[in-house]
Short mmCIF file of N, CA and C in Angstrom, two decimals:
data_model
loop_
_atom_site.label_atom_id
_atom_site.label_comp_id
_atom_site.label_asym_id
_atom_site.label_seq_id
_atom_site.Cartn_x
_atom_site.Cartn_y
_atom_site.Cartn_z
N MET O 10 6.08 33.99 8.44
CA MET O 10 5.19 32.87 8.72
C MET O 10 5.24 31.88 7.56
N CYS O 11 5.29 30.62 7.89
CA CYS O 11 5.37 29.57 6.88
C CYS O 11 4.01 29.26 6.31
N ASN O 12 3.95 29.18 4.99
CA ASN O 12 2.71 28.83 4.31
C ASN O 12 2.87 27.44 3.71
N ARG O 13 2.90 26.44 4.58
CA ARG O 13 3.06 25.07 4.09
C ARG O 13 1.83 24.26 4.44
N PRO O 14 1.64 23.15 3.77
CA PRO O 14 0.46 22.34 4.02
C PRO O 14 0.49 21.78 5.44
N PRO O 15 -0.67 21.65 6.09
CA PRO O 15 -0.72 21.10 7.44
C PRO O 15 -0.36 19.63 7.45
N ARG O 16 0.15 19.20 8.59
CA ARG O 16 0.46 17.78 8.75
C ARG O 16 -0.82 17.02 9.07
N GLY O 17 -0.81 15.77 8.76
CA GLY O 17 -1.99 14.95 9.07
C GLY O 17 -1.88 13.60 8.41
N ALA O 18 -2.79 12.73 8.75
CA ALA O 18 -2.80 11.40 8.16
C ALA O 18 -3.13 11.50 6.68
N ALA O 19 -2.41 10.76 5.89
CA ALA O 19 -2.61 10.78 4.44
C ALA O 19 -3.28 9.48 4.00
N THR O 20 -4.18 9.61 3.07
CA THR O 20 -4.80 8.43 2.48
C THR O 20 -4.18 8.22 1.11
N GLY O 21 -4.50 7.14 0.46
CA GLY O 21 -3.92 6.81 -0.84
C GLY O 21 -4.10 7.91 -1.87
N GLY O 22 -5.25 8.62 -1.86
CA GLY O 22 -5.52 9.67 -2.83
C GLY O 22 -4.78 10.96 -2.54
N ASP O 23 -4.10 11.04 -1.38
CA ASP O 23 -3.38 12.25 -1.01
C ASP O 23 -1.97 12.30 -1.58
N TRP O 24 -1.57 11.29 -2.30
CA TRP O 24 -0.21 11.22 -2.84
C TRP O 24 -0.24 11.37 -4.35
N LEU O 25 0.79 11.99 -4.88
CA LEU O 25 0.91 12.20 -6.31
C LEU O 25 2.19 11.53 -6.80
N GLU O 26 2.06 10.65 -7.77
CA GLU O 26 3.21 9.97 -8.34
C GLU O 26 3.94 10.89 -9.31
N LEU O 27 5.22 11.11 -9.06
CA LEU O 27 6.01 11.94 -9.96
C LEU O 27 6.71 11.10 -11.02
N GLY O 28 6.80 9.82 -10.80
CA GLY O 28 7.41 8.93 -11.77
C GLY O 28 8.92 8.87 -11.65
N GLY O 29 9.49 7.90 -12.34
CA GLY O 29 10.94 7.73 -12.33
C GLY O 29 11.48 7.51 -10.93
N ARG O 30 12.63 8.04 -10.68
CA ARG O 30 13.25 7.85 -9.37
C ARG O 30 12.69 8.78 -8.31
N PHE O 31 11.82 9.70 -8.72
CA PHE O 31 11.30 10.67 -7.78
C PHE O 31 10.25 10.08 -6.85
N GLY O 32 9.55 9.04 -7.29
CA GLY O 32 8.55 8.43 -6.44
C GLY O 32 7.31 9.29 -6.31
N ARG O 33 6.91 9.54 -5.06
CA ARG O 33 5.68 10.30 -4.86
C ARG O 33 5.87 11.37 -3.80
N VAL O 34 4.99 12.36 -3.85
CA VAL O 34 4.98 13.44 -2.87
C VAL O 34 3.53 13.65 -2.44
N HIS O 35 3.38 14.28 -1.32
CA HIS O 35 2.04 14.57 -0.83
C HIS O 35 1.41 15.62 -1.74
N ARG O 36 0.16 15.40 -2.10
CA ARG O 36 -0.55 16.29 -3.03
C ARG O 36 -0.61 17.73 -2.50
N ARG O 37 -0.76 17.91 -1.19
CA ARG O 37 -0.82 19.27 -0.63
C ARG O 37 0.51 20.00 -0.79
N LEU O 38 1.62 19.29 -0.66
CA LEU O 38 2.92 19.91 -0.88
C LEU O 38 3.04 20.32 -2.34
N TYR O 39 2.66 19.43 -3.24
CA TYR O 39 2.73 19.70 -4.68
C TYR O 39 1.91 20.95 -5.03
N GLU O 40 0.71 21.04 -4.50
CA GLU O 40 -0.16 22.19 -4.78
C GLU O 40 0.38 23.46 -4.13
N ALA O 41 0.98 23.34 -2.95
CA ALA O 41 1.59 24.51 -2.31
C ALA O 41 2.75 25.05 -3.15
N VAL O 42 3.54 24.15 -3.72
CA VAL O 42 4.65 24.55 -4.58
C VAL O 42 4.10 25.21 -5.85
N ARG O 43 3.08 24.62 -6.45
CA ARG O 43 2.49 25.20 -7.66
C ARG O 43 1.97 26.61 -7.39
N ARG O 44 1.25 26.79 -6.30
CA ARG O 44 0.72 28.12 -5.96
C ARG O 44 1.84 29.13 -5.70
N GLN O 45 2.88 28.68 -5.00
CA GLN O 45 4.00 29.57 -4.70
C GLN O 45 4.73 29.98 -5.97
N VAL O 46 4.97 29.04 -6.85
CA VAL O 46 5.65 29.33 -8.12
C VAL O 46 4.82 30.29 -8.96
N GLU O 47 3.52 30.03 -9.06
CA GLU O 47 2.65 30.92 -9.84
C GLU O 47 2.63 32.33 -9.27
N ALA O 48 2.72 32.45 -7.94
CA ALA O 48 2.74 33.77 -7.31
C ALA O 48 4.06 34.50 -7.56
N MET O 49 5.14 33.75 -7.71
CA MET O 49 6.47 34.35 -7.88
C MET O 49 6.81 34.65 -9.34
N ILE O 50 6.18 33.98 -10.29
CA ILE O 50 6.51 34.14 -11.70
C ILE O 50 6.47 35.60 -12.16
N PRO O 51 5.48 36.40 -11.76
CA PRO O 51 5.48 37.80 -12.22
C PRO O 51 6.70 38.60 -11.76
N MET O 52 7.40 38.12 -10.74
CA MET O 52 8.57 38.84 -10.23
C MET O 52 9.88 38.40 -10.89
N LEU O 53 9.83 37.37 -11.71
CA LEU O 53 11.05 36.87 -12.37
C LEU O 53 11.36 37.69 -13.61
N GLU O 54 12.64 37.86 -13.88
CA GLU O 54 13.09 38.62 -15.04
C GLU O 54 13.27 37.69 -16.25
N PRO O 55 12.75 38.09 -17.41
CA PRO O 55 12.94 37.27 -18.62
C PRO O 55 14.43 37.09 -18.94
N GLY O 56 14.79 35.90 -19.36
CA GLY O 56 16.16 35.61 -19.76
C GLY O 56 17.09 35.24 -18.62
N LYS O 57 16.69 35.46 -17.39
CA LYS O 57 17.53 35.15 -16.24
C LYS O 57 17.23 33.75 -15.73
N ALA O 58 18.27 33.02 -15.31
CA ALA O 58 18.12 31.66 -14.81
C ALA O 58 17.98 31.68 -13.29
N TYR O 59 17.09 30.83 -12.77
CA TYR O 59 16.80 30.79 -11.34
C TYR O 59 16.81 29.36 -10.83
N THR O 60 17.22 29.19 -9.56
CA THR O 60 17.12 27.91 -8.88
C THR O 60 15.72 27.79 -8.28
N ALA O 61 15.38 26.59 -7.84
CA ALA O 61 14.08 26.38 -7.18
C ALA O 61 13.96 27.28 -5.95
N ARG O 62 15.04 27.42 -5.22
CA ARG O 62 15.03 28.27 -4.02
C ARG O 62 14.70 29.72 -4.38
N GLN O 63 15.31 30.23 -5.44
CA GLN O 63 15.05 31.60 -5.87
C GLN O 63 13.63 31.76 -6.39
N ILE O 64 13.15 30.76 -7.10
CA ILE O 64 11.79 30.83 -7.67
C ILE O 64 10.75 30.79 -6.56
N CYS O 65 10.96 29.95 -5.57
CA CYS O 65 9.97 29.82 -4.49
C CYS O 65 10.04 30.97 -3.49
N GLY O 66 11.19 31.61 -3.37
CA GLY O 66 11.33 32.71 -2.44
C GLY O 66 11.90 32.25 -1.11
N GLU O 67 12.65 33.14 -0.48
CA GLU O 67 13.34 32.80 0.77
C GLU O 67 12.38 32.49 1.92
N ALA O 68 11.27 33.21 1.99
CA ALA O 68 10.32 32.98 3.09
C ALA O 68 9.74 31.57 3.01
N PHE O 69 9.36 31.15 1.83
CA PHE O 69 8.83 29.79 1.62
C PHE O 69 9.92 28.77 1.91
N TRP O 70 11.11 29.01 1.37
CA TRP O 70 12.21 28.06 1.50
C TRP O 70 12.66 27.91 2.95
N ALA O 71 12.58 28.98 3.73
CA ALA O 71 13.01 28.95 5.13
C ALA O 71 12.18 27.99 5.96
N CYS O 72 10.99 27.68 5.52
CA CYS O 72 10.10 26.77 6.24
C CYS O 72 10.43 25.31 5.99
N LEU O 73 11.35 25.04 5.08
CA LEU O 73 11.61 23.68 4.65
C LEU O 73 12.86 23.11 5.31
N GLY O 74 12.80 21.85 5.64
CA GLY O 74 13.98 21.12 6.04
C GLY O 74 14.68 20.60 4.79
N THR O 75 15.75 19.88 4.96
CA THR O 75 16.52 19.39 3.82
C THR O 75 15.70 18.45 2.93
N LEU O 76 15.01 17.49 3.54
CA LEU O 76 14.22 16.54 2.76
C LEU O 76 13.06 17.25 2.05
N ALA O 77 12.39 18.14 2.76
CA ALA O 77 11.28 18.88 2.15
C ALA O 77 11.77 19.75 1.00
N ALA O 78 12.94 20.36 1.14
CA ALA O 78 13.50 21.19 0.07
C ALA O 78 13.77 20.34 -1.17
N ARG O 79 14.25 19.14 -0.98
CA ARG O 79 14.47 18.23 -2.12
C ARG O 79 13.14 17.89 -2.79
N ARG O 80 12.14 17.64 -1.98
CA ARG O 80 10.83 17.33 -2.54
C ARG O 80 10.24 18.51 -3.30
N VAL O 81 10.46 19.71 -2.78
CA VAL O 81 9.99 20.91 -3.48
C VAL O 81 10.68 21.00 -4.84
N GLY O 82 11.98 20.73 -4.88
CA GLY O 82 12.71 20.73 -6.15
C GLY O 82 12.15 19.70 -7.11
N MET O 83 11.78 18.53 -6.61
CA MET O 83 11.18 17.49 -7.45
C MET O 83 9.82 17.93 -7.96
N CYS O 84 9.05 18.59 -7.09
CA CYS O 84 7.73 19.09 -7.51
C CYS O 84 7.89 20.13 -8.61
N LEU O 85 8.84 21.04 -8.44
CA LEU O 85 9.05 22.08 -9.45
C LEU O 85 9.46 21.45 -10.77
N ARG O 86 10.36 20.49 -10.72
CA ARG O 86 10.79 19.82 -11.95
C ARG O 86 9.60 19.16 -12.65
N ASP O 87 8.74 18.51 -11.87
CA ASP O 87 7.56 17.87 -12.45
C ASP O 87 6.61 18.91 -13.04
N LEU O 88 6.39 20.01 -12.35
CA LEU O 88 5.53 21.07 -12.86
C LEU O 88 6.05 21.61 -14.20
N VAL O 89 7.37 21.78 -14.29
CA VAL O 89 7.98 22.27 -15.53
C VAL O 89 7.85 21.23 -16.62
N ASP O 90 8.14 19.97 -16.30
CA ASP O 90 8.05 18.89 -17.29
C ASP O 90 6.64 18.74 -17.85
N ARG O 91 5.63 18.94 -17.01
CA ARG O 91 4.24 18.81 -17.44
C ARG O 91 3.73 20.07 -18.15
N GLY O 92 4.51 21.15 -18.10
CA GLY O 92 4.08 22.40 -18.70
C GLY O 92 3.02 23.12 -17.87
N SER O 93 2.97 22.83 -16.59
CA SER O 93 1.97 23.42 -15.70
C SER O 93 2.32 24.83 -15.25
N VAL O 94 3.57 25.22 -15.40
CA VAL O 94 4.01 26.57 -15.04
C VAL O 94 4.79 27.15 -16.22
N ALA O 95 4.89 28.46 -16.26
CA ALA O 95 5.53 29.15 -17.39
C ALA O 95 7.04 29.21 -17.24
N LEU O 96 7.66 28.05 -17.03
CA LEU O 96 9.11 27.96 -16.88
C LEU O 96 9.63 26.84 -17.77
N VAL O 97 10.89 26.96 -18.15
CA VAL O 97 11.57 25.91 -18.90
C VAL O 97 12.92 25.65 -18.24
N PRO O 98 13.42 24.41 -18.34
CA PRO O 98 14.73 24.13 -17.76
C PRO O 98 15.85 24.79 -18.55
N VAL O 99 16.92 25.11 -17.85
CA VAL O 99 18.11 25.70 -18.48
C VAL O 99 19.17 24.62 -18.55
N LYS O 100 19.72 24.40 -19.73
CA LYS O 100 20.80 23.42 -19.91
C LYS O 100 22.07 23.98 -19.30
N ARG O 101 22.73 23.14 -18.49
CA ARG O 101 23.97 23.54 -17.84
C ARG O 101 24.95 22.38 -17.87
N LYS O 102 26.19 22.67 -17.58
CA LYS O 102 27.22 21.65 -17.56
C LYS O 102 26.96 20.63 -16.45
N TYR O 103 26.49 21.12 -15.30
CA TYR O 103 26.24 20.25 -14.15
C TYR O 103 24.74 20.05 -13.96
N ASN O 104 24.35 18.91 -13.41
CA ASN O 104 22.94 18.58 -13.23
C ASN O 104 22.27 19.32 -12.09
N TYR O 105 23.01 19.59 -11.01
CA TYR O 105 22.40 20.18 -9.82
C TYR O 105 23.21 21.36 -9.34
N PRO O 106 22.57 22.39 -8.85
CA PRO O 106 21.12 22.56 -8.79
C PRO O 106 20.55 22.83 -10.18
N LYS O 107 19.28 22.46 -10.34
CA LYS O 107 18.58 22.73 -11.60
C LYS O 107 18.28 24.22 -11.68
N TYR O 108 18.33 24.74 -12.89
CA TYR O 108 17.97 26.15 -13.13
C TYR O 108 16.83 26.20 -14.14
N TYR O 109 16.02 27.24 -13.98
CA TYR O 109 14.85 27.44 -14.84
C TYR O 109 14.80 28.91 -15.26
N ARG O 110 14.12 29.15 -16.36
CA ARG O 110 13.88 30.52 -16.82
C ARG O 110 12.45 30.61 -17.33
N LEU O 111 11.99 31.83 -17.49
CA LEU O 111 10.64 32.03 -18.04
C LEU O 111 10.57 31.53 -19.45
N LYS O 112 9.38 31.07 -19.88
CA LYS O 112 9.17 30.64 -21.27
C LYS O 112 9.25 31.82 -22.18
#
């Protein structure tokens, strides 16, 4: 079963600006990603690098279309950049997909 935010009309306060080229995402999606990441962090192994898909889990990811999956990746990147989750980016030769590890 998919645990994603319900669809509905959005007002101005329902959007969160991520800045830069990322633009904005719906606040409920952002919070759903934050909750999912926080739930999955205890299952991650220290020192191992993970993609957003691996961090969020297959059940969560299966509910997403291509555009939503990109937005989830942007939300995760923003959460990491703000220090809101216990993850740090992993430097790699290529930019995508982004990888993260535990702090």
